[in-house]
Amino acid sequence: MIYLDYAATTPLDPQVRAAMLPWLETDAGFGNPASDHALGRRARKAVEAARAQVAALLGASAEEIIWTSGATESNNLAIKGALEFRGRANAHVISSRIEHKSVLDTLRYLETQGLRVTYLTPAASGVIEPEQVRAALRPDTALVSLMWVNNETGAINPVLELASELRARGVLVHIDAVQAAGKIAVDLAQLPADLLSVSAHKLYGPKGIGALFVRKRPRARLSPQIHGGGHEQGMRSGTLATHQIVGFGAACALAAAQLGEEGDRIRALRERLQRQLQSALPEVLLNAPAAADARAPGILNLSFTGVEGESLRAMLPELMVSSGSACSSATREPSYVLRALGRSDELAGASLRLSLGRYTTAGQVDAAATQIIAAVQFLRELSPQGSGAGTAEPLLKDNVYEYPAPAWQRFAHLKHDGRLPEDAEVLTAEADSAAARSLLRLQLRVHGRQVRETRFQAYGCPIAIAVGEYLAERLEADGLDALGAISAAVLRDALEISEDKAHCALMGEDVLRALLQKTGGKT
């Protein structure tokens, strides 16, 4: 397997793991950092050392770092806490349509409480331009919340330019820096942001620990969102997890030590991957600024025209890649970020986010490019818009997305894909599923009542393709009699098609009806 999903999470660095282990031992590492005895003091010293390490990576002071459970909590605390402290429930906030869900969902909740929000639409490159923010400012604007680096496209927003101007206007600035910290230089001595969110597991630290930078001078004030105990300067109560915090600190220290060198290496690998894909495949669209330095080093987001996204991902079982943010993947909707950039639902669905990291090698990049190229070429030829000449079928071993076995067997081992040359014996029919943007073409070479040869082409998900293979297989075996014998219900039963994929079976029934009409309705 090749892991290319570093933007979703990163593996724990071995040095980070080694730093954490002593704090999981029962003899000396389990003390509560809030306790005043020797074990507590020892744990507290480790927590404060880690706080200094996180602060050093960000160019902040240690007292400005507040521990949280991760970026989602940091973003909630920053936005809700700042507005609540200021008593500005009905204030105006500026954000964008491409923020992380933990920002967007927080703002949408606050809108139900009276908050007014302007959601900026990015340029086609995925960048929020300073002019857009300036134009959206109002006298009652209390907060601007923007991400530094977009988690899907890698586009870098001009937060440094914006923050100074917003501070002069008395507007609080919150930056989601989860994809920036440890990837590009972050210096809060130069960036006058009031609040900044980071997370450990995006930079080779443990999951379940994050931090919120809260500026001391001038002081950004927050109302706590978790009460009880008054920990973290009263802003975030709860017993601190020493082992996770130590791991976060170690991860930040490692990131700071190799920031420039690691970034250059990863950027070179990303450019290598992009060159291979775009040189071998036409109509591959970059979802990000064209300039290499206008994107974070490790993220490459591409849309592949002429292929259906679900089938593309199913044909890449050896690649751990994403089609969007891991935090919103449960919806199975096309990426809202790419749609905000102007991509159609179809193109957004046919996109891959390929994110590289510390352990990515040139060999992995080359192997990934080879697999993606083969899958895209195969699916384009399989489509009714393809020539039907066919390409070498990629070898699919693992049913990682757990499709029903009868459907997967046919999708993974196509025998009837392609196109028959048109002549008097060939019947051709097409049917589509408009809602799913799927298309199925089925061809029969008929002699009398016999079907001597069948071919199909399909554009759609693996189930739609499996339907085409099943129909071609049955008609070749049973002849024209099968035209009236196979219904959507039969297809669903034979391929174990679930309710959410029932449209594929209906499309199969429709193409059979179209063929039946061409035979004069006789079966």
XYZ file of C-alpha atoms in Angstrom:
523
model
C 0.000 0.000 0.000
C 1.064 3.568 -0.705
C -0.093 6.200 1.764
C -0.901 9.530 0.102
C -3.346 10.968 2.627
C -1.051 12.980 4.889
C -3.511 15.892 4.869
C -6.029 13.651 6.658
C -3.574 12.446 9.281
C 0.104 11.638 9.595
C 1.782 8.571 11.077
C 3.284 8.978 14.512
C 6.978 9.752 14.155
C 9.110 7.122 15.961
C 10.906 9.863 17.899
C 7.558 11.242 19.033
C 6.454 7.800 20.153
C 9.683 7.366 22.109
C 9.112 10.700 23.853
C 5.563 9.692 24.816
C 6.200 6.205 26.178
C 7.739 7.162 29.556
C 4.567 9.101 30.368
C 2.482 5.965 29.930
C 4.497 4.004 32.482
C 3.013 3.250 35.885
C 6.105 3.950 37.964
C 6.723 7.634 37.343
C 4.807 8.990 34.358
C 1.163 8.870 35.354
C 0.934 11.884 37.658
C -1.748 14.533 37.210
C -0.054 17.781 36.097
C -2.405 19.706 38.397
C -1.237 17.797 41.495
C 1.267 19.414 43.844
C 3.215 16.297 44.826
C 6.379 15.022 43.138
C 4.668 13.028 40.388
C 2.367 15.937 39.592
C 5.237 18.407 39.482
C 7.192 16.083 37.200
C 4.247 15.836 34.807
C 3.654 19.586 34.949
C 7.280 20.254 34.059
C 6.931 18.012 30.992
C 3.698 19.766 29.984
C 5.334 23.183 30.211
C 8.382 22.027 28.248
C 6.050 20.819 25.493
C 4.141 24.101 25.611
C 7.409 25.907 24.932
C 8.147 23.583 21.988
C 4.773 24.280 20.381
C 5.221 28.003 20.970
C 8.687 27.927 19.385
C 7.338 26.389 16.175
C 4.738 29.160 15.958
C 6.927 32.094 16.978
C 4.821 32.648 20.092
C 5.439 32.714 23.832
C 4.612 29.641 25.900
C 1.960 31.455 27.941
C -0.006 32.040 24.722
C -0.546 28.309 24.068
C -3.779 26.759 25.377
C -4.156 22.972 25.161
C -7.266 21.523 23.507
C -8.345 18.115 22.245
C -7.642 19.073 18.634
C -8.362 21.582 15.900
C -12.140 21.171 16.064
C -12.175 22.230 19.700
C -9.632 24.983 19.046
C -11.799 26.455 16.298
C -14.928 26.238 18.443
C -13.204 27.870 21.408
C -11.741 30.637 19.261
C -14.970 31.599 17.505
C -17.549 31.000 20.228
C -15.261 32.142 23.021
C -14.255 35.410 21.362
C -17.787 36.416 20.402
C -19.268 35.409 23.756
C -16.656 37.346 25.733
C -17.343 40.452 23.690
C -21.082 40.024 24.106
C -21.439 40.117 20.346
C -24.005 37.413 19.648
C -25.519 39.608 16.931
C -22.202 40.729 15.487
C -20.940 40.287 11.936
C -18.260 37.725 11.056
C -16.366 37.191 7.807
C -15.271 33.719 6.773
C -15.241 31.715 3.541
C -17.094 28.886 1.845
C -13.991 26.677 1.877
C -13.262 26.581 5.594
C -13.021 23.355 7.567
C -16.344 21.971 8.763
C -15.434 22.763 12.363
C -15.476 26.454 11.411
C -18.444 26.356 9.041
C -20.661 24.303 11.335
C -19.767 26.499 14.308
C -20.712 29.623 12.375
C -23.948 28.073 11.133
C -24.879 27.199 14.691
C -24.161 30.756 15.818
C -26.284 32.078 12.966
C -29.254 30.396 14.633
C -28.410 32.523 17.689
C -28.405 35.788 15.727
C -24.868 35.975 14.318
C -24.548 37.401 10.807
C -21.889 35.832 8.591
C -20.471 36.724 5.190
C -19.077 33.633 3.455
C -16.551 34.640 0.809
C -16.251 32.663 -2.425
C -12.637 31.941 -3.406
C -11.087 32.761 -6.735
C -10.823 29.889 -9.218
C -7.352 29.235 -7.793
C -8.848 28.557 -4.367
C -7.430 31.698 -2.734
C -9.387 34.272 -0.733
C -8.096 37.618 -1.973
C -7.523 40.531 0.454
C -9.821 42.748 -1.613
C -12.711 40.378 -0.916
C -12.231 40.693 2.828
C -11.936 44.471 2.651
C -15.130 44.718 0.616
C -17.024 42.575 3.137
C -16.025 44.606 6.217
C -18.808 46.427 8.045
C -18.883 48.688 11.091
C -20.159 45.772 13.198
C -17.611 43.215 11.945
C -16.171 41.606 15.081
C -14.160 38.673 13.717
C -12.547 37.344 10.561
C -11.916 33.573 10.552
C -9.897 32.138 7.658
C -7.668 29.135 7.127
C -4.038 29.729 6.243
C -3.704 26.650 4.025
C -6.729 24.925 2.555
C -6.906 21.295 3.614
C -8.149 20.063 0.223
C -6.280 22.176 -2.325
C -3.205 23.329 -0.417
C -3.808 26.928 -1.528
C -2.129 29.472 0.760
C -4.225 32.467 1.771
C -2.553 35.902 2.202
C -3.208 36.044 5.939
C -0.113 38.120 6.733
C -1.322 40.963 4.538
C -4.809 40.817 5.997
C -4.027 40.492 9.694
C -2.178 43.800 10.053
C -4.957 45.736 8.375
C -7.694 44.044 10.384
C -5.929 44.690 13.667
C -5.770 48.392 12.806
C -9.553 48.312 12.393
C -10.065 46.572 15.741
C -11.310 43.349 14.139
C -10.244 40.072 15.757
C -8.409 37.639 13.475
C -8.668 33.863 13.854
C -6.464 31.679 11.648
C -6.982 27.944 11.184
C -3.335 26.938 10.727
C -3.774 23.172 10.955
C -2.353 22.556 7.466
C 0.252 25.315 7.801
C 2.019 24.560 11.087
C 5.048 22.381 10.485
C 4.616 22.656 6.695
C 5.371 26.320 6.015
C 6.990 28.981 8.174
C 4.666 30.356 10.860
C 5.881 33.336 12.880
C 3.320 34.967 15.118
C 5.814 37.673 15.959
C 5.300 38.852 12.372
C 1.695 37.730 11.854
C -0.563 39.807 14.138
C -3.306 37.186 14.439
C -5.244 37.134 17.693
C -6.129 33.435 17.636
C -4.580 30.507 15.769
C -5.536 26.808 15.780
C -3.150 23.851 15.402
C -3.369 20.067 15.738
C -0.736 17.452 16.577
C -1.817 14.616 14.308
C -1.288 16.705 11.171
C 2.442 17.012 11.920
C 3.401 13.470 13.012
C 2.137 13.797 16.571
C -0.638 11.891 18.374
C -4.348 12.245 17.751
C -6.519 13.825 20.412
C -4.365 16.848 21.235
C -4.299 20.330 19.754
C -3.699 23.890 20.809
C -5.089 27.368 20.443
C -2.759 30.343 20.345
C -4.342 33.221 22.280
C -2.386 36.453 21.958
C -1.388 38.164 25.185
C -0.366 41.582 23.875
C -2.734 43.015 22.822
C -4.750 40.502 24.761
C -7.378 38.371 23.048
C -10.048 37.489 25.599
C -12.182 34.335 25.453
C -15.101 32.939 27.396
C -14.464 29.268 28.213
C -16.620 26.680 26.481
C -15.744 23.870 28.930
C -16.150 24.628 32.620
C -14.761 22.940 35.704
C -11.415 23.356 37.413
C -10.154 26.492 35.716
C -7.283 24.812 33.891
C -5.413 26.524 31.056
C -5.745 30.033 32.473
C -9.461 29.448 32.944
C -10.043 29.001 29.214
C -10.212 25.203 28.976
C -10.884 23.019 31.989
C -9.974 19.346 32.156
C -7.113 17.113 33.287
C -4.211 17.376 30.874
C -3.050 14.251 29.005
C 0.684 14.434 29.662
C 1.707 11.762 27.147
C -0.228 13.402 24.301
C 1.069 16.857 25.149
C 4.656 15.606 25.311
C 4.141 13.972 21.918
C 2.788 17.213 20.479
C 5.803 19.104 21.761
C 8.235 16.554 20.343
C 6.474 16.656 16.969
C 6.735 20.447 16.872
C 10.424 20.344 17.770
C 11.079 17.879 14.941
C 9.062 19.966 12.491
C 10.956 23.120 13.419
C 14.325 21.399 12.998
C 13.656 20.177 9.458
C 11.025 22.587 8.151
C 12.894 23.990 5.152
C 14.643 20.806 4.049
C 11.576 18.613 4.433
C 9.342 21.120 2.667
C 11.674 21.321 -0.329
C 11.874 17.534 -0.627
C 8.112 17.029 -0.401
C 7.407 19.863 -2.841
C 9.778 18.278 -5.377
C 7.944 14.951 -5.038
C 4.582 16.664 -5.458
C 5.772 18.393 -8.631
C 7.138 15.078 -9.903
C 3.750 13.431 -9.392
C 1.880 16.294 -11.047
C 4.202 16.273 -14.075
C 3.793 12.546 -14.609
C 0.013 12.659 -14.412
C -0.499 15.728 -16.571
C 2.025 14.659 -19.201
C 0.455 11.203 -19.603
C -3.199 12.212 -19.357
C -5.009 15.017 -21.177
C -7.638 17.095 -19.409
C -6.319 16.791 -15.884
C -7.195 19.971 -14.015
C -5.246 21.421 -11.090
C -7.470 22.587 -8.240
C -5.069 25.129 -6.766
C -2.881 28.066 -7.775
C -0.518 27.189 -10.621
C 2.578 28.567 -8.877
C 4.329 25.854 -6.867
C 5.116 28.192 -3.959
C 1.491 29.359 -3.716
C 0.564 25.932 -2.344
C 1.614 24.032 0.754
C 4.340 21.541 -0.193
C 2.472 18.276 0.244
C -1.010 18.703 -1.258
C -1.922 17.999 -4.892
C -5.593 18.117 -5.890
C -6.493 17.127 -9.454
C -9.764 16.608 -11.336
C -9.842 13.929 -14.039
C -12.346 14.646 -16.788
C -14.143 11.759 -18.453
C -14.127 9.398 -15.479
C -16.557 8.760 -12.647
C -14.953 9.424 -9.292
C -16.215 6.437 -7.333
C -14.991 4.008 -9.973
C -11.642 5.781 -10.124
C -11.110 5.364 -6.391
C -12.295 1.748 -6.500
C -9.648 1.031 -9.139
C -6.895 2.308 -6.850
C -7.083 -0.122 -3.904
C -3.339 0.079 -3.279
C -3.392 3.872 -2.910
C -4.517 5.523 0.294
C -5.916 8.744 -1.196
C -8.876 11.013 -0.594
C -11.463 12.817 -2.670
C -11.840 15.577 -0.087
C -11.566 16.296 3.598
C -11.579 13.257 5.879
C -13.795 15.198 8.276
C -16.616 15.507 5.739
C -16.217 12.216 3.849
C -19.160 10.598 5.647
C -21.580 12.641 3.529
C -20.381 11.070 0.223
C -21.178 14.394 -1.408
C -18.811 15.985 -3.942
C -16.321 18.279 -2.235
C -17.939 21.563 -1.208
C -14.495 23.148 -1.473
C -14.099 22.220 -5.140
C -17.656 23.254 -5.901
C -16.871 26.638 -4.359
C -13.960 26.883 -6.822
C -16.454 26.488 -9.673
C -15.987 22.788 -10.386
C -19.127 20.907 -11.395
C -20.411 18.136 -9.141
C -19.126 15.664 -11.712
C -15.594 17.088 -11.771
C -15.537 17.568 -8.016
C -16.471 13.909 -7.641
C -13.752 12.862 -10.095
C -11.005 14.537 -8.087
C -8.212 13.083 -6.019
C -6.436 14.789 -3.158
C -2.951 13.308 -3.159
C -1.119 14.476 -0.061
C 2.533 13.611 0.471
C 4.613 13.688 3.606
C 7.692 12.767 5.583
C 7.804 9.112 4.561
C 6.796 9.479 0.901
C 9.479 8.268 -1.520
C 10.148 8.866 -5.204
C 9.427 5.193 -5.839
C 6.003 5.522 -4.232
C 5.240 8.616 -6.291
C 6.179 6.836 -9.519
C 4.140 3.745 -8.615
C 1.132 5.877 -7.701
C 1.350 7.782 -10.978
C 1.479 4.518 -12.931
C -1.618 3.177 -11.178
C -3.623 6.384 -11.568
C -2.726 6.711 -15.254
C -3.765 3.109 -15.947
C -7.071 3.525 -14.091
C -7.985 6.796 -15.816
C -7.107 5.464 -19.263
C -9.133 2.311 -18.673
C -12.219 4.162 -17.420
C -12.085 6.667 -20.267
C -11.996 3.832 -22.794
C -14.794 2.028 -20.973
C -17.003 5.114 -21.202
C -19.481 5.373 -24.124
C -17.448 8.417 -25.156
C -14.358 6.211 -25.476
C -13.211 4.465 -28.629
C -14.064 1.056 -27.225
C -10.675 -0.243 -28.285
C -9.872 -1.002 -24.676
C -6.687 -0.730 -22.651
C -4.960 -3.180 -20.364
C -7.329 -3.859 -17.486
C -5.802 -2.859 -14.137
C -5.418 -5.788 -11.768
C -7.891 -5.308 -8.930
C -7.229 -7.512 -5.935
C -8.797 -5.910 -2.906
C -12.424 -4.914 -2.537
C -11.473 -2.223 -0.026
C -14.781 -0.354 -0.332
C -16.713 -3.572 0.384
C -18.932 -3.736 -2.676
C -21.262 -6.769 -2.842
C -19.246 -9.793 -3.934
C -21.232 -10.560 -7.142
C -20.932 -6.952 -8.301
C -17.250 -6.660 -7.389
C -16.394 -9.903 -9.174
C -17.762 -8.503 -12.425
C -16.351 -4.998 -11.979
C -12.897 -6.363 -11.200
C -12.868 -8.913 -14.046
C -14.565 -7.425 -17.092
C -14.898 -9.747 -20.093
C -17.406 -7.964 -22.302
C -16.240 -4.354 -22.276
C -15.658 -2.629 -25.595
C -17.544 -1.696 -28.751
C -18.764 -3.769 -31.703
C -18.341 -2.395 -35.224
C -21.712 -1.274 -36.525
C -23.279 -3.562 -39.145
C -26.672 -5.071 -39.962
C -26.417 -7.711 -37.245
C -25.515 -5.318 -34.426
C -28.176 -3.825 -32.175
C -27.160 -0.866 -30.005
C -29.096 0.773 -27.191
C -28.300 3.311 -24.494
C -29.873 4.273 -21.190
C -28.882 6.743 -18.542
C -29.470 7.671 -14.945
C -29.641 11.446 -14.923
C -29.556 11.745 -11.138
C -26.367 9.686 -10.896
C -24.898 11.026 -14.163
C -24.432 7.454 -15.389
C -24.662 6.093 -18.929
C -24.802 2.508 -20.203
C -24.457 1.360 -23.820
C -25.163 -2.279 -24.670
C -24.513 -3.921 -28.045
C -25.592 -7.316 -29.358
C -24.557 -9.145 -32.504
C -27.717 -11.068 -33.354
C -28.263 -13.935 -35.785
C -31.824 -15.174 -35.686
C -32.670 -15.725 -32.038
C -29.048 -16.160 -31.061
C -26.823 -13.505 -29.554
C -23.405 -14.293 -30.934
C -21.487 -11.504 -29.249
C -22.082 -8.752 -26.701
C -20.197 -5.659 -25.693
C -20.933 -2.820 -23.312
C -19.547 0.558 -22.351
C -20.430 2.400 -19.181
C -19.786 5.637 -17.381
C -20.707 5.373 -13.739
C -19.940 3.804 -10.409
C -18.660 0.216 -10.012
C -22.229 -1.054 -9.613
C -23.274 0.557 -12.915
C -20.303 -1.074 -14.633
C -21.103 -4.426 -13.013
C -24.666 -4.164 -14.362
C -23.275 -3.743 -17.880
C -21.032 -6.781 -17.501
C -23.850 -8.903 -16.061
C -26.261 -8.008 -18.871
C -23.680 -8.739 -21.565
C -22.885 -12.052 -19.885
C -26.543 -13.126 -19.592
C -27.531 -12.099 -23.105
C -24.571 -13.894 -24.625
C -25.519 -17.040 -22.713
C -29.334 -16.950 -22.998
C -29.923 -15.080 -26.246
C -32.789 -12.697 -26.931
C -35.044 -14.537 -24.492
C -33.171 -12.779 -21.679
C -34.376 -9.356 -22.858
C -37.799 -9.843 -21.329
C -36.669 -11.986 -18.424
C -34.316 -9.547 -16.701
C -35.862 -6.752 -14.658
C -34.449 -4.260 -12.190
C -35.524 -6.607 -9.396
C -33.627 -9.487 -10.998
C -30.521 -7.308 -11.322
C -30.714 -6.168 -7.713
C -31.020 -9.745 -6.520
C -28.273 -11.139 -8.759
C -25.735 -8.423 -7.930
C -26.932 -7.742 -4.360
C -27.517 -4.100 -5.201
C -28.421 -1.927 -2.212
C -31.224 0.621 -2.123
C -28.896 3.581 -2.622
C -27.647 2.022 -5.867
C -31.064 0.946 -7.168
C -30.782 3.484 -9.996
C -28.086 1.284 -11.552
C -30.521 -1.628 -11.788
C -33.200 0.631 -13.265
C -30.720 1.857 -15.868
C -30.021 -1.777 -16.758
C -33.730 -2.468 -17.148
C -34.100 0.626 -19.345
C -31.352 -0.447 -21.736
C -32.980 -3.883 -22.074
C -36.323 -2.258 -22.898
C -34.639 -0.140 -25.556
C -33.119 -3.271 -27.106
C -36.454 -5.061 -26.896
C -38.069 -2.288 -28.917
C -35.400 -2.693 -31.579
C -36.265 -6.369 -31.913
C -39.905 -5.473 -32.474
C -40.868 -6.423 -28.929
C -40.433 -10.131 -29.605
C -38.576 -12.308 -27.126
